[in-house]
Coordinates of C-alpha atoms and ligand atoms in Angstrom, one line a residue:
M1 CA 78.4 115.8 125.9
T2 CA 75.6 115.6 124.3
T3 CA 72.0 113.3 124.9
I4 CA 71.5 111.8 122.0
G5 CA 68.1 109.8 120.7
F6 CA 68.8 106.9 117.8
L7 CA 66.9 105.1 116.1
G8 CA 68.0 101.6 114.4
A9 CA 70.8 99.0 116.0
G10 CA 71.6 96.8 112.7
R11 CA 75.3 96.7 111.4
M12 CA 75.4 100.3 110.7
G13 CA 73.6 102.1 113.2
S14 CA 75.8 99.7 116.3
A15 CA 78.6 100.9 114.4
L16 CA 77.3 104.7 114.8
V17 CA 76.4 104.1 118.6
K18 CA 79.6 102.4 119.5
S19 CA 81.2 105.5 118.1
L20 CA 78.7 107.8 119.4
L21 CA 79.2 106.2 122.6
E22 CA 83.1 106.6 122.8
A23 CA 83.2 110.2 121.9
G24 CA 80.9 110.7 125.6
H25 CA 77.7 111.2 124.5
S26 CA 74.7 109.5 125.8
V27 CA 72.6 107.4 124.5
H28 CA 69.8 106.6 123.8
V29 CA 68.8 103.4 121.4
W30 CA 65.6 102.7 120.1
N31 CA 65.5 99.1 117.7
R32 CA 62.2 97.3 116.3
T33 CA 64.2 94.0 117.6
A34 CA 65.1 95.0 121.0
E35 CA 67.6 92.6 121.5
K36 CA 70.1 94.0 119.3
A37 CA 69.2 97.8 121.5
Q38 CA 69.7 95.9 124.2
A39 CA 73.1 94.6 123.3
L40 CA 74.6 98.3 122.6
A41 CA 74.0 98.5 127.0
D42 CA 77.4 96.6 127.3
F43 CA 78.5 99.4 125.6
G44 CA 76.6 102.3 127.6
A45 CA 73.8 102.6 126.1
V46 CA 70.5 103.1 127.5
P47 CA 68.0 100.7 125.5
E48 CA 64.7 102.6 125.0
P49 CA 61.8 100.4 124.5
S50 CA 59.9 103.5 122.1
A51 CA 61.5 105.9 119.1
E52 CA 59.2 108.1 121.1
R53 CA 60.7 107.4 124.7
A54 CA 64.6 107.6 122.6
A55 CA 63.7 110.9 121.0
G56 CA 61.9 112.6 124.7
P57 CA 65.6 113.4 126.5
A58 CA 67.7 114.2 123.3
E59 CA 69.1 117.5 122.3
I60 CA 69.6 115.3 118.1
V61 CA 68.4 112.0 117.4
I62 CA 69.6 110.4 114.4
V63 CA 67.5 107.3 112.4
N64 CA 69.8 105.1 110.6
L65 CA 67.4 102.1 109.4
L66 CA 67.0 100.7 106.3
D67 CA 64.4 102.6 103.9
Y68 CA 62.8 105.5 104.5
E69 CA 59.8 103.9 105.1
A70 CA 60.5 102.7 107.7
S71 CA 62.5 105.6 108.9
D72 CA 59.0 108.1 108.1
A73 CA 56.8 105.1 109.7
E74 CA 58.5 105.8 112.7
L75 CA 59.3 109.7 113.0
R76 CA 55.7 110.5 111.6
K77 CA 53.9 108.5 114.3
P78 CA 52.0 111.4 116.9
D79 CA 54.0 110.7 120.4
V80 CA 57.3 110.8 117.9
A81 CA 56.1 113.4 116.1
E82 CA 56.2 115.2 119.3
A83 CA 59.0 114.7 121.1
L84 CA 60.6 115.5 118.6
K85 CA 59.2 119.2 118.4
G86 CA 61.8 121.7 119.0
K87 CA 65.1 119.6 118.3
L88 CA 67.5 118.5 115.5
L89 CA 66.8 115.8 113.7
V90 CA 69.4 113.4 111.4
Q91 CA 68.2 111.7 108.9
L92 CA 71.4 108.6 107.9
T93 CA 69.1 105.8 106.6
S94 CA 69.9 105.8 103.0
G95 CA 67.4 107.9 100.8
S96 CA 67.2 109.5 96.8
P97 CA 67.5 113.3 96.8
K98 CA 63.2 113.6 96.7
T99 CA 62.9 112.5 100.0
A100 CA 65.5 113.8 101.5
R101 CA 63.7 117.2 100.3
E102 CA 59.7 115.4 101.7
T103 CA 61.5 115.1 105.3
G104 CA 62.7 118.3 104.9
R105 CA 59.5 119.9 104.9
W106 CA 57.7 117.8 107.1
A107 CA 60.5 118.1 109.7
G108 CA 60.2 122.3 108.5
D109 CA 56.4 121.6 109.2
H110 CA 56.1 120.5 112.0
G111 CA 59.4 122.3 114.7
I112 CA 62.1 119.8 113.4
A113 CA 65.5 120.8 112.4
Y114 CA 66.8 118.3 109.8
L115 CA 70.0 117.3 108.6
D116 CA 69.9 114.8 105.7
G117 CA 72.8 112.8 105.7
A118 CA 75.0 110.7 103.4
I119 CA 77.6 107.6 104.8
M120 CA 80.2 107.3 102.4
A121 CA 81.9 104.2 104.2
T122 CA 80.9 100.5 106.1
P123 CA 80.5 100.2 109.4
N124 CA 84.1 99.1 110.2
F125 CA 85.4 102.7 108.8
I126 CA 82.7 104.4 111.2
G127 CA 84.3 106.5 113.9
G128 CA 87.2 106.6 111.1
A129 CA 89.9 109.6 110.9
E130 CA 89.3 109.0 107.3
T131 CA 85.5 108.2 107.3
V132 CA 83.3 110.6 105.3
I133 CA 80.2 111.1 105.9
L134 CA 78.2 114.0 103.5
Y135 CA 75.7 116.4 104.9
S136 CA 73.1 118.8 104.0
G137 CA 70.1 121.0 104.8
S138 CA 70.1 123.4 108.8
K139 CA 74.1 124.9 108.1
T140 CA 73.9 126.1 111.8
H141 CA 73.0 123.0 113.1
F142 CA 76.0 121.8 111.6
E143 CA 77.8 123.3 113.0
K144 CA 77.8 123.5 116.2
H145 CA 77.6 120.0 116.3
E146 CA 80.3 119.5 114.0
G147 CA 82.9 117.7 116.9
L148 CA 79.6 115.1 116.7
F149 CA 80.0 114.3 113.1
K150 CA 83.2 114.7 112.7
A151 CA 83.7 111.5 115.8
L152 CA 81.4 109.1 113.4
G153 CA 83.5 110.3 110.4
G154 CA 86.9 112.6 110.3
K155 CA 86.4 114.2 107.2
S156 CA 83.0 114.8 107.1
A157 CA 81.4 118.1 105.8
F158 CA 78.5 120.2 105.0
V159 CA 77.2 120.2 101.6
G160 CA 74.7 122.7 101.0
E161 CA 71.6 123.5 102.5
D162 CA 69.8 122.5 100.3
F163 CA 67.7 119.1 101.6
G164 CA 68.2 116.9 98.8
T165 CA 72.9 117.2 97.9
A166 CA 74.0 114.5 100.0
S167 CA 71.7 111.7 99.1
A168 CA 72.5 113.6 95.1
L169 CA 77.1 113.6 95.8
D170 CA 76.2 110.0 97.3
S171 CA 74.7 108.3 94.1
A172 CA 76.7 110.2 92.0
L173 CA 79.8 109.2 93.6
L174 CA 78.0 105.2 93.8
S175 CA 76.8 105.8 89.7
Q176 CA 80.9 106.3 89.8
M177 CA 81.3 103.4 91.8
W178 CA 79.3 101.4 90.4
G179 CA 80.1 102.0 86.5
T180 CA 84.0 100.5 87.6
L181 CA 82.3 97.1 89.3
F182 CA 80.2 97.0 87.0
G183 CA 83.1 97.0 84.3
T184 CA 85.1 94.5 86.2
L185 CA 81.6 92.3 86.3
Q186 CA 81.6 92.6 82.3
A187 CA 86.1 92.4 82.5
L188 CA 86.5 89.6 84.9
A189 CA 83.4 87.7 82.3
V190 CA 84.8 87.8 78.7
C191 CA 88.0 86.2 81.1
R192 CA 86.4 83.3 81.7
A193 CA 85.3 82.7 77.9
E194 CA 88.0 83.1 76.4
G195 CA 90.6 80.9 78.7
I196 CA 92.3 83.9 80.3
E197 CA 93.7 83.1 84.0
H198 CA 92.6 85.9 86.3
D199 CA 96.4 87.1 87.9
V200 CA 96.9 88.0 84.4
Y201 CA 94.3 89.6 83.7
A202 CA 94.5 92.3 87.0
G203 CA 98.9 92.2 85.9
F204 CA 97.8 94.3 82.5
L205 CA 94.2 95.9 84.6
M206 CA 97.3 97.3 86.9
S207 CA 99.4 98.7 83.4
A208 CA 96.6 100.1 81.6
Q209 CA 95.0 101.5 84.9
P210 CA 97.0 105.1 84.7
M211 CA 95.8 105.6 81.2
I212 CA 92.3 105.0 82.6
D213 CA 92.4 107.4 85.2
G214 CA 93.7 109.8 82.8
A215 CA 91.1 109.1 80.3
Q216 CA 88.6 110.3 83.1
Q217 CA 90.3 113.0 83.3
D218 CA 90.3 114.0 80.2
L219 CA 86.5 113.6 80.4
M220 CA 85.5 115.4 84.1
E221 CA 87.8 118.3 82.6
R222 CA 86.0 118.1 79.2
I223 CA 82.7 118.1 80.5
R224 CA 83.0 120.5 82.9
D225 CA 84.7 123.6 79.6
G226 CA 82.2 122.5 77.4
R227 CA 85.3 121.1 75.7
D228 CA 83.0 117.4 74.4
L229 CA 83.8 118.6 70.2
A230 CA 86.7 117.5 68.4
D231 CA 90.2 118.7 69.5
A232 CA 94.0 118.3 68.8
Q233 CA 93.8 117.0 72.1
T234 CA 91.2 114.7 72.0
L235 CA 92.4 111.2 73.1
A236 CA 89.1 109.1 70.4
T237 CA 86.3 110.1 69.0
V238 CA 83.2 108.7 68.8
A239 CA 83.3 106.5 65.7
V240 CA 87.1 105.5 67.2
H241 CA 85.5 104.3 70.5
N242 CA 82.0 102.6 69.1
V243 CA 84.4 100.6 67.1
A244 CA 86.4 99.3 69.9
F245 CA 82.8 98.4 71.4
H246 CA 81.3 96.6 68.6
H247 CA 84.5 94.3 68.6
L248 CA 83.5 93.2 72.7
R249 CA 79.8 93.1 71.7
D250 CA 80.6 90.8 69.1
L251 CA 82.6 88.6 71.2
I252 CA 79.3 88.9 73.7
A253 CA 76.9 87.5 71.1
D254 CA 80.0 84.6 70.2
R255 CA 80.2 83.1 73.6
D256 CA 77.1 83.6 74.3
L257 CA 77.7 86.3 77.7
N258 CA 74.8 88.3 78.8
P259 CA 74.1 91.3 76.2
A260 CA 73.6 93.4 79.1
F261 CA 76.3 95.5 79.8
G262 CA 77.6 95.2 75.8
D263 CA 73.6 96.7 75.4
A264 CA 72.9 99.4 77.9
L265 CA 76.3 101.7 76.8
G266 CA 76.4 100.6 72.8
S267 CA 73.1 102.6 73.5
L268 CA 74.7 105.4 74.1
L269 CA 76.8 105.3 71.8
E270 CA 74.6 103.8 68.8
T271 CA 72.6 107.5 70.1
A272 CA 75.2 110.4 69.3
L273 CA 76.3 107.9 66.8
R274 CA 72.4 108.4 65.5
N275 CA 73.4 112.7 66.1
D276 CA 76.3 113.2 62.9
H277 CA 78.7 113.3 66.3
Q278 CA 81.2 110.4 65.0
D279 CA 84.0 113.0 64.3
D280 CA 83.5 114.1 67.9
D281 CA 85.2 113.5 71.5
F282 CA 83.8 110.7 73.6
A283 CA 82.7 113.6 75.5
V284 CA 80.1 114.2 73.7
L285 CA 77.8 111.3 75.1
A286 CA 77.5 113.3 78.3
R287 CA 74.8 115.8 76.0
F288 CA 72.7 112.2 75.9
M289 CA 72.8 112.0 79.4
G290 CA 70.8 114.2 80.9
A291 CA 74.5 116.2 82.1
K292 CA 73.9 119.2 80.0
Ligands
LIG1 N1 75.6 98.9 105.3 C1 76.4 99.7 104.9 O1 77.8 99.3 104.5 C2 75.6 100.6 104.4 C3 77.1 101.8 104.3 C4 76.2 103.1 103.6 C5 74.1 103.3 104.8 N2 73.7 101.8 104.4 C6 72.3 103.0 104.3 O2 72.3 102.5 106.4 C7 71.2 101.9 107.0 C8 71.2 100.9 107.4 O3 72.1 100.1 106.8 P1 72.5 98.0 107.5 O4 73.5 97.7 107.3 O5 72.2 99.1 109.1 O6 71.3 97.5 107.5 P2 70.6 96.3 108.7 O7 71.9 95.8 109.5 O8 69.4 95.3 107.5 O9 69.8 97.3 110.1 C9 68.8 97.6 109.1 C10 67.9 98.5 109.6 O10 66.5 99.2 109.9 C11 65.5 98.1 110.7 N3 64.3 98.1 110.2 C12 63.8 97.5 108.6 N4 62.7 97.9 108.8 C13 61.7 97.9 109.4 C14 60.7 98.5 109.9 N5 59.6 98.2 108.8 N6 60.2 99.6 110.8 C15 61.3 99.6 111.7 N7 62.4 99.5 111.9 C16 63.3 98.9 110.8 C17 66.2 97.0 112.0 O11 65.8 96.4 112.6 P3 65.4 95.2 113.2 O12 66.0 94.3 111.6 O13 67.2 95.2 113.6 O14 64.8 95.3 113.6 C18 67.6 97.5 111.3 O15 67.6 98.6 112.7 C19 70.1 101.6 105.3 O16 69.6 102.4 104.9 C20 72.0 101.2 104.0 O17 71.9 102.2 103.1 C21 74.7 101.3 105.5

Protein backbone atom coordinates (compact mmCIF):
# COMPACT_ATOMS: atom_id res chain seq x y z
CA MET A 1 0.00 0.00 0.00
CA THR A 2 1.43 3.41 -0.96
CA THR A 3 0.37 6.86 0.23
CA ILE A 4 -0.38 8.92 -2.86
CA GLY A 5 -0.99 12.63 -3.32
CA PHE A 6 -3.31 13.21 -6.28
CA LEU A 7 -3.80 16.60 -7.96
CA GLY A 8 -6.94 16.75 -10.12
CA ALA A 9 -10.40 15.23 -9.77
CA GLY A 10 -11.81 15.79 -13.24
CA ARG A 11 -13.29 12.99 -15.31
CA MET A 12 -9.95 11.24 -15.77
CA GLY A 13 -8.51 12.19 -12.38
CA SER A 14 -11.53 10.79 -10.55
CA ALA A 15 -11.28 7.50 -12.48
CA LEU A 16 -7.58 7.24 -11.63
CA VAL A 17 -8.19 7.97 -7.93
CA LYS A 18 -10.94 5.33 -7.72
CA SER A 19 -8.66 2.69 -9.28
CA LEU A 20 -5.87 3.54 -6.83
CA LEU A 21 -8.30 3.26 -3.91
CA GLU A 22 -9.62 -0.07 -5.22
CA ALA A 23 -6.01 -1.29 -5.37
CA GLY A 24 -5.70 -0.52 -1.64
CA HIS A 25 -3.64 2.66 -1.78
CA SER A 26 -4.19 5.68 0.45
CA VAL A 27 -5.02 8.74 -1.72
CA HIS A 28 -4.97 12.38 -0.59
CA VAL A 29 -6.71 14.32 -3.35
CA TRP A 30 -6.82 18.04 -4.14
CA ASN A 31 -8.92 19.68 -6.84
CA ARG A 32 -9.36 23.37 -7.66
CA THR A 33 -13.13 22.92 -7.30
CA ALA A 34 -13.17 21.30 -3.84
CA GLU A 35 -16.57 19.58 -4.28
CA LYS A 36 -15.07 17.15 -6.83
CA ALA A 37 -12.37 16.07 -4.38
CA GLN A 38 -14.96 15.85 -1.60
CA ALA A 39 -17.06 13.52 -3.78
CA LEU A 40 -14.15 11.05 -3.79
CA ALA A 41 -14.29 10.79 0.02
CA ASP A 42 -17.25 8.45 -0.51
CA PHE A 43 -14.76 6.04 -2.17
CA GLY A 44 -12.20 6.38 0.63
CA ALA A 45 -10.09 9.28 -0.63
CA VAL A 46 -8.88 11.99 1.77
CA PRO A 47 -9.83 15.41 0.34
CA GLU A 48 -7.15 18.06 0.91
CA PRO A 49 -7.50 21.87 0.76
CA SER A 50 -4.32 22.44 -1.24
CA ALA A 51 -1.83 20.71 -3.55
CA GLU A 52 0.83 21.13 -0.87
CA ARG A 53 -1.34 19.37 1.75
CA ALA A 54 -2.08 16.54 -0.71
CA ALA A 55 1.65 16.10 -1.42
CA GLY A 56 2.76 16.38 2.21
CA PRO A 57 2.05 12.82 3.49
CA ALA A 58 2.61 11.16 0.09
CA GLU A 59 5.48 9.01 -1.24
CA ILE A 60 4.21 9.50 -4.81
CA VAL A 61 2.38 12.54 -6.23
CA ILE A 62 0.30 12.02 -9.38
CA VAL A 63 -1.01 14.96 -11.42
CA ASN A 64 -3.92 14.86 -13.84
CA LEU A 65 -5.05 18.39 -14.65
CA LEU A 66 -6.31 19.97 -17.89
CA ASP A 67 -2.90 20.96 -19.26
CA TYR A 68 0.70 21.71 -18.28
CA GLU A 69 -0.14 25.37 -17.70
CA ALA A 70 -2.51 24.37 -14.92
CA SER A 71 -0.07 21.75 -13.67
CA ASP A 72 2.94 24.10 -13.64
CA ALA A 73 0.87 26.73 -11.81
CA GLU A 74 0.45 24.29 -8.93
CA LEU A 75 3.69 22.31 -8.97
CA ARG A 76 5.97 25.32 -9.13
CA LYS A 77 4.47 27.00 -6.05
CA PRO A 78 7.41 27.05 -3.57
CA ASP A 79 5.54 25.16 -0.83
CA VAL A 80 4.41 22.48 -3.32
CA ALA A 81 7.92 22.07 -4.79
CA GLU A 82 9.25 21.76 -1.23
CA ALA A 83 6.63 19.12 -0.37
CA LEU A 84 7.66 17.15 -3.49
CA LYS A 85 11.40 17.10 -2.68
CA GLY A 86 12.77 13.54 -2.40
CA LYS A 87 9.55 12.04 -3.79
CA LEU A 88 8.31 10.65 -7.13
CA LEU A 89 6.22 12.98 -9.28
CA VAL A 90 4.10 11.23 -11.94
CA GLN A 91 2.65 13.56 -14.58
CA LEU A 92 -0.47 12.11 -16.23
CA THR A 93 -1.62 15.42 -17.70
CA SER A 94 -1.45 15.35 -21.51
CA GLY A 95 1.44 17.30 -22.94
CA SER A 96 4.11 17.44 -25.62
CA PRO A 97 7.60 15.89 -25.55
CA LYS A 98 8.90 19.46 -25.03
CA THR A 99 6.80 20.14 -21.93
CA ALA A 100 7.65 16.68 -20.58
CA ARG A 101 11.38 17.34 -20.91
CA GLU A 102 11.05 20.82 -19.40
CA THR A 103 9.17 19.40 -16.40
CA GLY A 104 11.73 16.60 -16.09
CA ARG A 105 14.53 19.15 -15.95
CA TRP A 106 12.62 21.25 -13.39
CA ALA A 107 11.99 18.15 -11.24
CA GLY A 108 15.66 17.16 -11.37
CA ASP A 109 16.70 20.67 -10.33
CA HIS A 110 14.40 20.41 -7.30
CA GLY A 111 15.43 16.92 -6.12
CA ILE A 112 12.22 15.33 -7.39
CA ALA A 113 12.16 11.98 -9.26
CA TYR A 114 9.99 12.20 -12.39
CA LEU A 115 7.92 9.98 -14.64
CA ASP A 116 5.96 11.46 -17.54
CA GLY A 117 2.92 9.43 -18.55
CA ALA A 118 0.53 9.29 -21.51
CA ILE A 119 -2.90 7.74 -20.98
CA MET A 120 -4.03 5.75 -24.03
CA ALA A 121 -7.58 5.40 -22.73
CA THR A 122 -10.78 7.22 -21.80
CA PRO A 123 -11.82 7.32 -18.10
CA ASN A 124 -14.14 4.32 -18.43
CA PHE A 125 -11.16 2.08 -19.31
CA ILE A 126 -8.98 3.06 -16.31
CA GLY A 127 -8.16 0.04 -14.18
CA GLY A 128 -8.81 -2.37 -17.06
CA ALA A 129 -6.51 -5.33 -17.75
CA GLU A 130 -6.03 -4.25 -21.39
CA THR A 131 -5.60 -0.54 -20.65
CA VAL A 132 -2.31 1.10 -21.66
CA ILE A 133 -0.63 4.03 -19.95
CA LEU A 134 2.88 4.78 -21.26
CA TYR A 135 5.59 6.05 -18.90
CA SER A 136 9.02 7.54 -19.58
CA GLY A 137 11.68 8.93 -17.22
CA SER A 138 13.06 7.20 -14.11
CA LYS A 139 13.18 3.47 -14.87
CA THR A 140 14.12 2.70 -11.27
CA HIS A 141 10.99 4.38 -9.97
CA PHE A 142 8.78 2.78 -12.63
CA GLU A 143 10.04 -0.67 -11.68
CA LYS A 144 9.68 0.03 -7.95
CA HIS A 145 6.02 1.01 -8.35
CA GLU A 146 5.11 -1.13 -11.38
CA GLY A 147 2.29 -2.82 -9.45
CA LEU A 148 0.66 0.54 -8.77
CA PHE A 149 0.95 1.57 -12.44
CA LYS A 150 -0.50 -1.78 -13.56
CA ALA A 151 -3.49 -1.15 -11.27
CA LEU A 152 -4.28 1.91 -13.42
CA GLY A 153 -3.86 -0.02 -16.67
CA GLY A 154 -2.91 -3.67 -16.93
CA LYS A 155 -0.89 -3.27 -20.14
CA SER A 156 0.98 -0.14 -18.95
CA ALA A 157 4.61 0.02 -20.01
CA PHE A 158 7.87 1.89 -19.52
CA VAL A 159 9.00 3.26 -22.91
CA GLY A 160 12.36 4.90 -22.14
CA GLU A 161 14.40 7.21 -19.94
CA ASP A 162 13.93 10.24 -22.24
CA PHE A 163 11.12 12.12 -20.45
CA GLY A 164 9.51 13.00 -23.81
CA THR A 165 9.13 9.48 -25.21
CA ALA A 166 5.74 8.63 -23.70
CA SER A 167 4.03 11.74 -25.06
CA ALA A 168 5.81 11.38 -28.41
CA LEU A 169 4.49 7.82 -28.74
CA ASP A 170 1.07 9.11 -27.67
CA SER A 171 1.13 11.71 -30.44
CA ALA A 172 2.22 9.12 -32.99
CA LEU A 173 -0.64 6.81 -32.06
CA LEU A 174 -3.09 9.72 -32.01
CA SER A 175 -1.86 10.68 -35.51
CA GLN A 176 -2.96 7.23 -36.62
CA MET A 177 -6.34 7.68 -34.90
CA TRP A 178 -6.93 11.16 -36.35
CA GLY A 179 -5.97 9.94 -39.83
CA THR A 180 -8.73 7.36 -39.60
CA LEU A 181 -11.27 9.74 -38.04
CA PHE A 182 -10.64 12.55 -40.55
CA GLY A 183 -10.80 10.00 -43.37
CA THR A 184 -14.16 8.85 -42.02
CA LEU A 185 -15.43 12.44 -41.93
CA GLN A 186 -14.40 12.92 -45.56
CA ALA A 187 -15.87 9.59 -46.68
CA LEU A 188 -19.23 10.30 -45.06
CA ALA A 189 -19.29 13.84 -46.50
CA VAL A 190 -18.84 12.31 -49.97
CA CYS A 191 -21.62 9.80 -49.28
CA ARG A 192 -24.01 12.51 -48.07
CA ALA A 193 -23.25 14.68 -51.12
CA GLU A 194 -23.75 11.78 -53.52
CA GLY A 195 -26.86 10.41 -51.80
CA ILE A 196 -25.23 7.15 -50.69
CA GLU A 197 -26.83 5.55 -47.62
CA HIS A 198 -24.62 5.32 -44.52
CA ASP A 199 -25.12 1.53 -44.21
CA VAL A 200 -24.21 0.97 -47.85
CA TYR A 201 -20.87 2.71 -47.26
CA ALA A 202 -20.36 0.85 -43.94
CA GLY A 203 -20.94 -2.47 -45.69
CA PHE A 204 -18.37 -1.84 -48.42
CA LEU A 205 -15.90 -0.44 -45.85
CA MET A 206 -15.95 -3.84 -44.14
CA SER A 207 -15.01 -5.44 -47.47
CA ALA A 208 -12.31 -2.84 -48.20
CA GLN A 209 -10.75 -2.94 -44.71
CA PRO A 210 -8.36 -5.88 -45.42
CA MET A 211 -6.99 -3.99 -48.45
CA ILE A 212 -6.60 -0.80 -46.36
CA ASP A 213 -4.87 -2.72 -43.55
CA GLY A 214 -2.59 -4.48 -46.05
CA ALA A 215 -1.59 -1.19 -47.66
CA GLN A 216 -0.78 0.29 -44.23
CA GLN A 217 1.34 -2.75 -43.30
CA ASP A 218 3.19 -2.54 -46.64
CA LEU A 219 3.80 1.20 -46.11
CA MET A 220 5.19 0.69 -42.58
CA GLU A 221 7.53 -2.10 -43.70
CA ARG A 222 8.74 -0.06 -46.70
CA ILE A 223 9.49 3.00 -44.54
CA ARG A 224 11.19 0.78 -41.89
CA ASP A 225 13.34 -0.91 -44.57
CA GLY A 226 13.99 2.17 -46.75
CA ARG A 227 12.25 0.53 -49.74
CA ASP A 228 10.42 3.67 -50.89
CA LEU A 229 11.26 3.60 -54.61
CA ALA A 230 9.12 1.47 -56.91
CA ASP A 231 9.82 -2.26 -57.11
CA ALA A 232 8.03 -5.39 -58.36
CA GLN A 233 5.87 -5.47 -55.22
CA THR A 234 4.74 -1.83 -55.37
CA LEU A 235 0.97 -1.73 -54.91
CA ALA A 236 0.41 1.69 -56.53
CA THR A 237 2.83 4.44 -57.60
CA VAL A 238 2.60 8.10 -56.59
CA ALA A 239 1.20 8.89 -60.06
CA VAL A 240 -1.58 6.29 -59.70
CA HIS A 241 -2.49 7.59 -56.23
CA ASN A 242 -2.47 11.14 -57.58
CA VAL A 243 -4.89 10.37 -60.42
CA ALA A 244 -7.36 8.77 -58.00
CA PHE A 245 -6.86 11.52 -55.42
CA HIS A 246 -7.73 14.12 -58.07
CA HIS A 247 -11.03 12.32 -58.61
CA LEU A 248 -11.76 12.95 -54.92
CA ARG A 249 -10.68 16.60 -55.16
CA ASP A 250 -12.84 17.07 -58.28
CA LEU A 251 -15.83 15.59 -56.42
CA ILE A 252 -15.14 17.88 -53.42
CA ALA A 253 -15.08 20.91 -55.75
CA ASP A 254 -18.12 19.80 -57.79
CA ARG A 255 -20.18 19.21 -54.63
CA ASP A 256 -18.84 22.33 -52.88
CA LEU A 257 -17.53 20.30 -49.94
CA ASN A 258 -14.91 21.61 -47.50
CA PRO A 259 -11.59 21.36 -49.42
CA ALA A 260 -9.35 21.15 -46.29
CA PHE A 261 -8.81 17.38 -46.38
CA GLY A 262 -8.16 17.26 -50.13
CA ASP A 263 -5.90 20.31 -50.12
CA ALA A 264 -3.77 19.20 -47.14
CA LEU A 265 -3.14 15.64 -48.32
CA GLY A 266 -3.03 16.59 -52.01
CA SER A 267 -0.17 18.96 -51.27
CA LEU A 268 1.97 16.00 -50.15
CA LEU A 269 1.34 14.17 -53.42
CA GLU A 270 2.12 17.35 -55.38
CA THR A 271 5.42 17.74 -53.49
CA ALA A 272 6.44 14.18 -54.43
CA LEU A 273 5.49 14.85 -58.09
CA ARG A 274 7.50 18.10 -58.14
CA ASN A 275 10.49 16.01 -57.00
CA ASP A 276 10.07 13.55 -59.90
CA HIS A 277 8.78 10.67 -57.77
CA GLN A 278 5.72 9.95 -59.95
CA ASP A 279 6.96 6.43 -60.69
CA ASP A 280 8.01 5.63 -57.11
CA ASP A 281 6.17 3.85 -54.31
CA PHE A 282 3.68 5.81 -52.18
CA ALA A 283 6.17 5.23 -49.31
CA VAL A 284 8.40 7.89 -50.87
CA LEU A 285 6.08 10.52 -49.37
CA ALA A 286 7.75 9.79 -46.02
CA ARG A 287 10.71 11.78 -47.36
CA PHE A 288 8.48 14.87 -47.27
CA MET A 289 7.07 14.29 -43.78
CA GLY A 290 10.43 14.80 -42.10
CA ALA A 291 10.33 11.11 -41.10
CA LYS A 292 13.65 10.50 -42.88
N1 LIG B 1 -10.81 12.34 -20.85
C1 LIG B 1 -10.10 11.56 -21.64
O1 LIG B 1 -10.56 10.57 -22.23
C2 LIG B 1 -8.62 11.88 -21.91
C3 LIG B 1 -7.83 10.61 -22.18
C4 LIG B 1 -6.37 10.86 -22.38
C5 LIG B 1 -5.77 11.75 -21.30
N2 LIG B 1 -6.63 12.91 -21.06
C6 LIG B 1 -5.97 13.99 -20.28
O2 LIG B 1 -6.27 13.95 -18.87
C7 LIG B 1 -6.28 15.30 -18.37
C8 LIG B 1 -7.59 15.58 -17.67
O3 LIG B 1 -8.62 15.35 -18.59
P1 LIG B 1 -10.16 15.26 -18.08
O4 LIG B 1 -10.93 14.59 -19.15
O5 LIG B 1 -10.20 14.71 -16.71
O6 LIG B 1 -10.56 16.82 -18.04
P2 LIG B 1 -11.59 17.54 -17.05
O7 LIG B 1 -12.64 16.60 -16.63
O8 LIG B 1 -11.95 18.83 -17.69
O9 LIG B 1 -10.68 17.86 -15.74
C9 LIG B 1 -9.70 18.86 -15.82
C10 LIG B 1 -9.04 18.98 -14.46
O10 LIG B 1 -8.10 20.05 -14.52
C11 LIG B 1 -8.43 21.01 -13.53
N3 LIG B 1 -8.04 22.34 -13.98
C12 LIG B 1 -8.32 22.93 -15.18
N4 LIG B 1 -7.74 24.15 -15.22
C13 LIG B 1 -7.11 24.34 -14.03
C14 LIG B 1 -6.34 25.38 -13.46
N5 LIG B 1 -6.09 26.49 -14.15
N6 LIG B 1 -5.82 25.21 -12.22
C15 LIG B 1 -6.05 24.07 -11.52
N7 LIG B 1 -6.78 23.03 -12.00
C16 LIG B 1 -7.29 23.18 -13.23
C17 LIG B 1 -9.92 20.88 -13.34
O11 LIG B 1 -10.27 21.45 -12.09
P3 LIG B 1 -11.80 21.94 -11.82
O12 LIG B 1 -12.28 22.58 -13.12
O13 LIG B 1 -12.55 20.71 -11.48
O14 LIG B 1 -11.68 22.93 -10.71
C18 LIG B 1 -10.04 19.36 -13.37
O15 LIG B 1 -9.61 18.81 -12.16
C19 LIG B 1 -6.06 16.22 -19.59
O16 LIG B 1 -4.69 16.56 -19.69
C20 LIG B 1 -6.47 15.32 -20.73
O17 LIG B 1 -5.83 15.71 -21.96
C21 LIG B 1 -8.01 12.66 -20.76
